[in-house]
CSV table of C-alpha atoms in Angstrom, one decimal:
chain,number,residue,atom,x,y,z
K,418,MET,CA,6.1,-25.1,32.7
K,419,ASP,CA,6.5,-22.0,30.1
K,420,THR,CA,9.0,-20.0,31.0
K,421,PRO,CA,8.8,-16.0,31.4
K,422,ALA,CA,10.8,-16.0,28.2
K,423,ALA,CA,8.7,-18.4,25.8
K,424,ILE,CA,5.3,-16.2,27.7
K,425,ALA,CA,6.8,-13.1,25.9
K,426,LEU,CA,7.3,-15.0,22.8
K,427,VAL,CA,4.0,-16.4,22.6
K,428,ARG,CA,2.5,-13.0,23.3
K,429,THR,CA,4.3,-11.3,20.7
K,430,ALA,CA,4.0,-13.5,18.0
K,431,SER,CA,0.0,-13.5,18.4
K,432,LEU,CA,0.5,-9.3,18.4
K,433,SER,CA,2.4,-9.5,15.1
K,434,SER,CA,-0.9,-11.6,13.4
K,435,LEU,CA,-3.2,-9.5,14.6
K,436,VAL,CA,-1.4,-6.3,13.2
K,437,GLU,CA,-0.3,-8.3,10.3
K,438,ALA,CA,-4.4,-9.4,9.9
K,439,GLU,CA,-5.6,-5.4,10.6
K,440,VAL,CA,-3.2,-4.0,7.8
K,441,MET,CA,-4.3,-6.6,5.6
K,442,ARG,CA,-7.5,-5.6,6.1
K,443,LEU,CA,-6.9,-2.2,5.1
K,444,ILE,CA,-4.5,-3.0,2.7
K,445,LEU,CA,-7.5,-5.4,1.3
K,446,ALA,CA,-10.1,-2.4,2.0
K,447,GLY,CA,-8.5,0.7,-0.4
K,448,ASP,CA,-7.6,2.2,3.1
K,449,LEU,CA,-3.8,2.2,2.6
K,450,ASP,CA,-3.2,2.6,-1.2
K,451,SER,CA,-1.1,1.1,-3.8
K,452,GLY,CA,2.4,3.1,-2.9
K,453,GLU,CA,1.7,4.4,0.2
K,454,GLN,CA,3.9,4.3,3.0
K,455,ILE,CA,3.0,2.5,5.9
K,456,LYS,CA,4.0,4.3,9.0
K,457,GLU,CA,5.1,1.8,12.2
K,458,VAL,CA,4.3,4.4,14.9
K,459,LYS,CA,1.0,5.3,13.2
K,460,ILE,CA,0.1,1.3,13.4
K,461,ALA,CA,1.4,0.8,16.8
K,462,GLU,CA,-0.4,3.5,18.4
K,463,ARG,CA,-3.6,2.7,16.4
K,464,LEU,CA,-3.7,-0.5,17.2
K,465,GLY,CA,-1.7,-0.5,21.1
K,466,VAL,CA,1.5,-2.6,20.2
K,467,GLY,CA,5.5,-1.9,20.1
K,468,ARG,CA,6.7,-1.3,17.0
K,469,SER,CA,8.4,-4.9,16.9
K,470,SER,CA,5.3,-6.2,16.5
K,471,VAL,CA,4.5,-4.0,13.5
K,472,ARG,CA,7.8,-4.8,12.2
K,473,GLU,CA,7.4,-8.6,12.4
K,474,ALA,CA,3.8,-8.3,10.7
K,475,LEU,CA,5.5,-6.3,8.1
K,476,ARG,CA,8.1,-8.4,6.9
K,477,ALA,CA,5.2,-11.5,6.8
K,478,LEU,CA,3.0,-9.1,4.2
K,479,GLU,CA,6.7,-8.6,2.2
K,480,ALA,CA,6.5,-12.2,2.0
K,481,ALA,CA,2.4,-12.3,1.2
K,482,GLY,CA,3.2,-9.9,-1.6
K,483,LEU,CA,1.1,-6.7,0.1
K,484,VAL,CA,4.2,-4.8,0.8
K,485,ARG,CA,7.8,-3.4,0.1
K,486,ILE,CA,10.3,-3.0,2.4
K,487,GLU,CA,13.0,-0.7,1.7
K,488,LYS,CA,16.8,0.0,3.4
K,489,ASN,CA,16.3,3.3,5.0
K,490,ARG,CA,12.8,4.3,3.7
K,491,GLY,CA,10.5,1.6,5.2
K,492,ALA,CA,7.4,0.1,4.3
K,493,PHE,CA,5.0,0.7,1.0
K,494,VAL,CA,2.4,-1.0,-0.6
K,495,ARG,CA,3.4,-2.8,-3.2
K,496,VAL,CA,2.6,-1.4,-6.5
K,497,VAL,CA,2.0,-3.9,-9.1
K,498,SER,CA,3.3,-2.9,-12.9
K,499,GLU,CA,1.1,-3.3,-15.6
K,500,ALA,CA,3.5,-6.3,-17.0
K,501,GLU,CA,2.8,-7.9,-13.2
K,502,ALA,CA,-0.7,-7.7,-13.7
K,503,ARG,CA,-0.7,-9.2,-17.1
K,504,GLU,CA,1.0,-11.9,-15.8
K,505,MET,CA,-1.0,-12.8,-13.1
K,506,TYR,CA,-4.3,-12.8,-14.6
K,507,VAL,CA,-3.3,-15.1,-17.4
K,508,VAL,CA,-2.3,-17.4,-13.9
K,509,ARG,CA,-5.8,-16.2,-11.9
K,510,GLU,CA,-7.9,-17.5,-15.1
K,511,ALA,CA,-6.0,-20.7,-15.1
K,512,LEU,CA,-6.7,-21.0,-11.6
K,513,GLU,CA,-10.5,-20.3,-11.5
K,514,GLY,CA,-11.0,-22.5,-14.6
K,515,LEU,CA,-9.5,-25.6,-12.4
K,516,ALA,CA,-11.3,-24.8,-9.8
K,517,GLY,CA,-14.4,-24.6,-11.9
K,518,ALA,CA,-13.7,-27.6,-13.2
K,519,LEU,CA,-12.6,-29.7,-9.9
K,520,LEU,CA,-15.7,-28.6,-8.3
K,521,ALA,CA,-18.3,-28.9,-10.7
K,522,PRO,CA,-18.4,-33.0,-10.0
K,523,ARG,CA,-18.7,-32.8,-6.6
K,524,ILE,CA,-20.3,-29.8,-5.4
K,525,SER,CA,-23.6,-30.2,-3.1
K,526,ASP,CA,-26.7,-29.0,-3.3
K,527,GLU,CA,-26.4,-26.9,0.1
K,528,GLU,CA,-23.1,-25.4,-1.4
K,529,ILE,CA,-24.8,-24.5,-4.3
K,530,THR,CA,-27.8,-22.9,-2.2
K,531,GLU,CA,-24.8,-20.8,-0.4
K,532,LEU,CA,-23.0,-19.5,-3.7
K,533,ARG,CA,-26.6,-18.2,-4.7
K,534,ALA,CA,-27.0,-16.8,-1.6
K,535,ARG,CA,-23.9,-14.9,-2.3
K,536,VAL,CA,-24.6,-13.8,-5.2
K,537,ASP,CA,-28.2,-12.4,-3.7
K,538,GLU,CA,-26.6,-10.6,-1.3
K,539,MET,CA,-24.1,-9.1,-3.9
K,540,GLU,CA,-27.2,-7.7,-5.8
K,541,THR,CA,-27.5,-5.4,-3.2
K,542,TYR,CA,-25.0,-3.6,-3.4
K,543,LEU,CA,-24.2,-2.9,-7.2
K,544,ASP,CA,-24.0,1.0,-6.5
K,545,PRO,CA,-20.4,2.5,-6.6
K,546,ALA,CA,-21.0,4.2,-3.4
K,547,ASP,CA,-21.7,0.7,-1.9
K,548,PHE,CA,-17.8,-0.3,-3.5
K,549,HIS,CA,-16.7,-1.3,0.2
K,550,ARG,CA,-19.5,-3.6,0.6
K,551,TYR,CA,-19.8,-5.2,-2.4
K,552,PHE,CA,-15.7,-6.0,-2.6
K,553,PRO,CA,-15.0,-8.4,0.6
K,554,LEU,CA,-18.5,-10.0,-0.8
K,555,ASN,CA,-16.7,-10.1,-4.3
K,556,LEU,CA,-13.2,-11.9,-2.7
K,557,THR,CA,-15.5,-14.2,0.0
K,558,PHE,CA,-17.2,-15.3,-3.5
K,559,HIS,CA,-14.6,-16.9,-5.2
K,560,ARG,CA,-12.4,-17.9,-2.2
K,561,ARG,CA,-15.3,-19.9,-1.1
K,562,ILE,CA,-14.7,-21.6,-4.8
K,563,PHE,CA,-11.4,-22.8,-4.5
K,564,GLU,CA,-12.3,-24.2,-0.9
K,565,MET,CA,-15.0,-26.2,-1.9
K,566,THR,CA,-12.6,-28.0,-4.2
K,567,GLY,CA,-11.1,-29.4,-1.3
K,568,ASN,CA,-7.7,-28.8,-2.9
K,569,GLY,CA,-5.4,-27.2,-0.4
K,570,ARG,CA,-2.7,-26.5,-2.4
K,571,LEU,CA,-4.8,-24.8,-5.2
K,572,ILE,CA,-6.6,-22.8,-2.2
K,573,GLU,CA,-3.1,-21.7,-1.3
K,574,ILE,CA,-1.6,-20.5,-4.2
K,575,TYR,CA,-5.1,-18.7,-5.1
K,576,GLN,CA,-5.1,-16.6,-2.0
K,577,ARG,CA,-1.4,-15.2,-2.2
K,578,LEU,CA,-2.1,-14.6,-6.2
K,579,THR,CA,-5.2,-12.6,-5.2
K,580,ASN,CA,-3.6,-10.8,-2.5
K,581,GLU,CA,-1.0,-9.2,-4.8
K,582,LEU,CA,-3.8,-8.5,-7.0
K,583,HIS,CA,-5.9,-6.4,-4.9
K,584,THR,CA,-5.6,-2.9,-5.9
K,585,ILE,CA,-5.8,-3.5,-10.0
K,586,ARG,CA,-9.2,-5.7,-8.9
K,587,ARG,CA,-10.9,-3.0,-7.1
K,588,ASN,CA,-10.4,-0.9,-10.0
K,589,GLY,CA,-11.2,-2.8,-12.5
K,590,LEU,CA,-15.2,-3.6,-10.7
K,591,LEU,CA,-15.5,0.2,-10.6
K,592,ARG,CA,-14.9,0.8,-14.6
K,593,GLY,CA,-18.0,0.3,-17.2
K,594,GLY,CA,-20.3,-0.8,-15.1
K,595,GLY,CA,-18.4,-3.2,-13.2
K,596,LEU,CA,-20.5,-4.1,-10.1
K,597,SER,CA,-23.9,-4.9,-12.3
K,598,VAL,CA,-21.6,-6.9,-14.9
K,599,SER,CA,-19.2,-8.6,-12.7
K,600,ASN,CA,-22.6,-10.0,-10.3
K,601,THR,CA,-23.9,-11.3,-13.4
K,602,GLU,CA,-21.2,-13.4,-14.8
K,603,HIS,CA,-21.0,-14.5,-11.1
K,604,ARG,CA,-25.0,-16.3,-11.8
K,605,ALA,CA,-23.6,-17.6,-14.8
K,606,ILE,CA,-20.8,-19.3,-12.6
K,607,VAL,CA,-23.1,-20.5,-10.2
K,608,GLU,CA,-25.8,-22.2,-12.9
K,609,ALA,CA,-22.5,-23.9,-14.4
K,610,LEU,CA,-21.7,-25.4,-11.2
K,611,ALA,CA,-25.1,-26.6,-10.5
K,612,ALA,CA,-25.5,-27.9,-13.7
K,613,ARG,CA,-22.2,-30.2,-12.3
K,614,ASP,CA,-21.2,-29.5,-15.5
K,615,PRO,CA,-16.7,-29.1,-15.5
K,616,ALA,CA,-16.4,-27.7,-19.2
K,617,ALA,CA,-18.9,-24.7,-18.8
K,618,ALA,CA,-17.8,-24.4,-15.2
K,619,SER,CA,-14.1,-23.6,-16.6
K,620,ALA,CA,-15.4,-21.4,-19.7
K,621,ALA,CA,-17.5,-19.6,-17.2
K,622,LEU,CA,-15.2,-18.8,-14.7
K,623,LYS,CA,-12.2,-18.1,-17.2
K,624,ALA,CA,-14.4,-15.8,-18.7
K,625,HIS,CA,-15.3,-14.2,-16.0
K,626,VAL,CA,-11.3,-13.5,-15.1
K,627,ALA,CA,-11.0,-11.9,-18.4
K,628,ALA,CA,-13.7,-10.0,-18.5
K,629,GLY,CA,-12.5,-8.1,-15.8
K,630,ALA,CA,-8.8,-7.8,-16.7
K,631,ARG,CA,-10.6,-5.9,-19.9
K,632,ARG,CA,-12.7,-3.7,-17.8
K,633,ARG,CA,-9.4,-3.1,-15.7
K,634,THR,CA,-7.7,-1.9,-18.8
K,635,GLY,CA,-10.5,-0.5,-20.5
K,636,HIS,CA,-10.2,-2.3,-23.6
K,637,ARG,CA,-13.5,-4.3,-23.8
K,638,GLU,CA,-12.3,-6.2,-26.6
K,639,GLU,CA,-8.4,-6.6,-25.4
K,640,ARG,CA,-7.4,-10.5,-24.2
K,641,VAL,CA,-5.1,-10.7,-21.4
K,642,VAL,CA,-2.1,-12.6,-23.3
K,643,ALA,CA,1.0,-13.8,-21.7
Protein backbone atom coordinates (compact mmCIF):
# COMPACT_ATOMS: atom_id res chain seq x y z
CA MET A 1 0.00 0.00 0.00
CA ASP A 2 1.23 3.48 -0.84
CA THR A 3 2.18 5.53 2.19
CA PRO A 4 0.92 9.11 2.64
CA ALA A 5 4.49 10.33 2.04
CA ALA A 6 4.74 8.41 -1.23
CA ILE A 7 1.37 9.69 -2.40
CA ALA A 8 2.40 13.26 -1.55
CA LEU A 9 5.64 12.82 -3.51
CA VAL A 10 3.78 11.60 -6.60
CA ARG A 11 1.27 14.45 -6.30
CA THR A 12 4.09 17.02 -6.04
CA ALA A 13 5.87 15.53 -9.05
CA SER A 14 2.66 15.60 -11.07
CA LEU A 15 1.99 19.22 -10.16
CA SER A 16 5.52 20.29 -11.06
CA SER A 17 5.16 18.57 -14.44
CA LEU A 18 1.95 20.49 -15.08
CA VAL A 19 3.62 23.75 -14.10
CA GLU A 20 6.60 22.94 -16.31
CA ALA A 21 4.32 22.33 -19.29
CA GLU A 22 2.42 25.58 -18.75
CA VAL A 23 5.52 27.75 -18.29
CA MET A 24 7.07 26.14 -21.38
CA ARG A 25 3.89 26.94 -23.31
CA LEU A 26 4.04 30.58 -22.19
CA ILE A 27 7.68 30.84 -23.28
CA LEU A 28 7.20 29.16 -26.65
CA ALA A 29 4.10 31.26 -27.32
CA GLY A 30 6.01 34.45 -26.56
CA ASP A 31 3.85 35.36 -23.56
CA LEU A 32 7.07 35.26 -21.55
CA ASP A 33 9.83 36.97 -23.54
CA SER A 34 13.60 36.55 -23.55
CA GLY A 35 15.13 37.97 -20.39
CA GLU A 36 11.78 38.36 -18.65
CA GLN A 37 11.60 37.36 -15.00
CA ILE A 38 9.34 34.42 -14.20
CA LYS A 39 7.65 35.29 -10.92
CA GLU A 40 7.08 32.23 -8.74
CA VAL A 41 4.22 33.74 -6.78
CA LYS A 42 2.32 34.82 -9.89
CA ILE A 43 2.69 31.39 -11.52
CA ALA A 44 1.70 29.61 -8.31
CA GLU A 45 -1.42 31.75 -7.90
CA ARG A 46 -2.37 31.42 -11.56
CA LEU A 47 -2.16 27.62 -11.48
CA GLY A 48 -3.32 27.10 -7.91
CA VAL A 49 -0.18 25.24 -6.83
CA GLY A 50 2.47 25.68 -4.17
CA ARG A 51 5.70 27.56 -4.83
CA SER A 52 7.69 24.35 -4.32
CA SER A 53 6.03 22.89 -7.43
CA VAL A 54 6.90 26.04 -9.37
CA ARG A 55 10.54 25.92 -8.22
CA GLU A 56 10.80 22.26 -9.23
CA ALA A 57 9.36 23.08 -12.66
CA LEU A 58 11.76 25.98 -13.16
CA ARG A 59 14.74 23.75 -12.34
CA ALA A 60 13.55 21.30 -15.00
CA LEU A 61 13.18 24.13 -17.51
CA GLU A 62 16.68 25.34 -16.69
CA ALA A 63 17.98 21.84 -17.49
CA ALA A 64 16.02 21.99 -20.76
CA GLY A 65 17.76 25.24 -21.73
CA LEU A 66 14.71 27.50 -21.54
CA VAL A 67 15.26 29.19 -18.18
CA ARG A 68 18.20 30.74 -16.34
CA ILE A 69 18.10 30.74 -12.53
CA GLU A 70 20.20 33.38 -10.75
CA LYS A 71 20.96 33.15 -7.05
CA ASN A 72 19.05 35.73 -4.98
CA ARG A 73 17.42 37.10 -8.15
CA GLY A 74 15.10 34.40 -9.37
CA ALA A 75 14.32 32.72 -12.69
CA PHE A 76 14.44 34.40 -16.10
CA VAL A 77 13.62 33.29 -19.61
CA ARG A 78 16.95 32.48 -21.19
CA VAL A 79 18.46 35.01 -23.58
CA VAL A 80 20.24 33.38 -26.52
CA SER A 81 23.34 35.32 -27.58
CA GLU A 82 24.15 35.94 -31.24
CA ALA A 83 27.14 33.60 -31.04
CA GLU A 84 24.98 30.86 -29.51
CA ALA A 85 22.32 31.40 -32.16
CA ARG A 86 24.83 30.96 -35.00
CA GLU A 87 26.11 27.74 -33.46
CA MET A 88 22.59 26.43 -32.89
CA TYR A 89 21.57 27.09 -36.48
CA VAL A 90 24.61 25.20 -37.76
CA VAL A 91 23.61 22.22 -35.62
CA ARG A 92 19.93 22.51 -36.53
CA GLU A 93 20.74 22.60 -40.25
CA ALA A 94 22.74 19.38 -39.89
CA LEU A 95 20.01 17.69 -37.84
CA GLU A 96 17.22 18.64 -40.24
CA GLY A 97 19.27 17.45 -43.20
CA LEU A 98 19.88 14.13 -41.47
CA ALA A 99 16.17 13.77 -40.65
CA GLY A 100 15.27 14.33 -44.30
CA ALA A 101 17.79 11.77 -45.51
CA LEU A 102 16.57 9.19 -43.00
CA LEU A 103 12.87 9.78 -43.60
CA ALA A 104 12.72 9.96 -47.40
CA PRO A 105 13.26 6.23 -48.09
CA ARG A 106 10.77 5.11 -45.45
CA ILE A 107 8.00 7.72 -45.45
CA SER A 108 4.52 6.28 -45.98
CA ASP A 109 1.77 7.64 -48.20
CA GLU A 110 -0.23 8.39 -45.04
CA GLU A 111 2.63 10.43 -43.60
CA ILE A 112 3.00 12.39 -46.84
CA THR A 113 -0.73 13.15 -46.73
CA GLU A 114 -0.38 14.30 -43.13
CA LEU A 115 2.52 16.65 -43.90
CA ARG A 116 0.70 18.13 -46.90
CA ALA A 117 -2.35 18.74 -44.73
CA ARG A 118 -0.18 20.50 -42.15
CA VAL A 119 1.30 22.77 -44.83
CA ASP A 120 -2.20 23.53 -46.13
CA GLU A 121 -3.30 24.46 -42.61
CA MET A 122 -0.34 26.80 -42.17
CA GLU A 123 -1.26 28.42 -45.50
CA THR A 124 -4.40 29.83 -43.86
CA TYR A 125 -2.34 31.73 -41.27
CA LEU A 126 0.23 33.66 -43.31
CA ASP A 127 -0.87 37.09 -42.08
CA PRO A 128 1.53 38.31 -39.35
CA ALA A 129 -1.55 38.93 -37.19
CA ASP A 130 -2.09 35.16 -37.20
CA PHE A 131 1.45 34.37 -36.13
CA HIS A 132 0.26 32.94 -32.81
CA ARG A 133 -1.58 30.29 -34.85
CA TYR A 134 1.14 29.69 -37.45
CA PHE A 135 4.07 29.25 -35.07
CA PRO A 136 2.77 26.20 -33.14
CA LEU A 137 1.81 24.55 -36.45
CA ASN A 138 5.31 25.23 -37.75
CA LEU A 139 6.87 23.64 -34.68
CA THR A 140 4.62 20.60 -35.05
CA PHE A 141 5.45 20.22 -38.76
CA HIS A 142 9.17 20.01 -38.04
CA ARG A 143 8.72 17.83 -34.98
CA ARG A 144 6.62 15.36 -36.96
CA ILE A 145 9.36 15.01 -39.58
CA PHE A 146 11.75 13.98 -36.82
CA GLU A 147 9.20 11.68 -35.20
CA MET A 148 8.54 9.96 -38.52
CA THR A 149 12.22 8.97 -38.76
CA GLY A 150 11.67 6.65 -35.79
CA ASN A 151 15.09 7.62 -34.39
CA GLY A 152 14.52 8.31 -30.70
CA ARG A 153 17.91 9.84 -29.99
CA LEU A 154 17.65 12.20 -32.97
CA ILE A 155 14.19 13.30 -31.81
CA GLU A 156 15.50 13.94 -28.29
CA ILE A 157 18.45 16.04 -29.49
CA TYR A 158 16.26 18.03 -31.87
CA GLN A 159 13.63 18.76 -29.23
CA ARG A 160 16.16 20.19 -26.81
CA LEU A 161 17.69 22.35 -29.52
CA THR A 162 14.34 23.65 -30.75
CA ASN A 163 13.41 24.61 -27.18
CA GLU A 164 16.57 26.70 -26.93
CA LEU A 165 15.88 28.36 -30.29
CA HIS A 166 12.31 29.37 -29.43
CA THR A 167 12.62 33.17 -29.44
CA ILE A 168 14.97 33.65 -32.36
CA ARG A 169 12.89 31.32 -34.55
CA ARG A 170 9.87 33.53 -33.89
CA ASN A 171 11.82 36.63 -34.91
CA GLY A 172 12.97 35.05 -38.18
CA LEU A 173 9.46 34.09 -39.19
CA LEU A 174 8.17 37.61 -38.68
CA ARG A 175 10.72 39.33 -40.92
CA GLY A 176 10.64 39.89 -44.67
CA GLY A 177 7.41 38.07 -45.45
CA GLY A 178 8.79 35.17 -43.48
CA LEU A 179 5.56 33.24 -43.00
CA SER A 180 4.73 32.99 -46.68
CA VAL A 181 8.29 32.20 -47.73
CA SER A 182 8.66 29.69 -44.91
CA ASN A 183 5.56 27.79 -45.97
CA THR A 184 6.63 27.74 -49.61
CA GLU A 185 9.81 26.07 -48.39
CA HIS A 186 7.69 23.62 -46.39
CA ARG A 187 5.95 22.55 -49.61
CA ALA A 188 9.30 21.94 -51.29
CA ILE A 189 10.34 19.79 -48.34
CA VAL A 190 7.20 17.66 -48.55
CA GLU A 191 7.56 17.19 -52.31
CA ALA A 192 11.17 16.05 -51.89
CA LEU A 193 10.05 13.57 -49.22
CA ALA A 194 7.18 12.41 -51.44
CA ALA A 195 9.72 11.67 -54.20
CA ARG A 196 11.52 9.40 -51.71
CA ASP A 197 14.74 11.21 -52.64
CA PRO A 198 17.08 11.32 -49.60
CA ALA A 199 19.50 13.84 -51.13
CA ALA A 200 16.72 16.19 -52.26
CA ALA A 201 14.90 15.96 -48.92
CA SER A 202 18.09 16.64 -47.01
CA ALA A 203 18.94 19.60 -49.26
CA ALA A 204 15.42 21.08 -48.98
CA LEU A 205 15.46 20.93 -45.19
CA LYS A 206 18.97 22.35 -44.91
CA ALA A 207 18.12 25.17 -47.32
CA HIS A 208 15.00 25.96 -45.27
CA VAL A 209 16.99 26.25 -42.04
CA ALA A 210 19.71 28.35 -43.69
CA ALA A 211 17.08 30.68 -45.17
CA GLY A 212 15.44 30.99 -41.76
CA ALA A 213 18.77 31.98 -40.24
CA ARG A 214 19.21 34.68 -42.90
CA ARG A 215 15.69 35.98 -42.33
CA ARG A 216 16.38 36.17 -38.61
CA THR A 217 19.41 38.41 -39.04
CA GLY A 218 17.96 40.35 -41.97
CA HIS A 219 20.87 39.41 -44.24
CA ARG A 220 19.47 37.49 -47.17
CA GLU A 221 22.84 36.55 -48.62
CA GLU A 222 24.54 35.69 -45.35
CA ARG A 223 25.25 32.02 -44.74
CA VAL A 224 25.31 30.81 -41.15
CA VAL A 225 28.80 29.55 -40.37
CA ALA A 226 30.33 27.84 -37.34
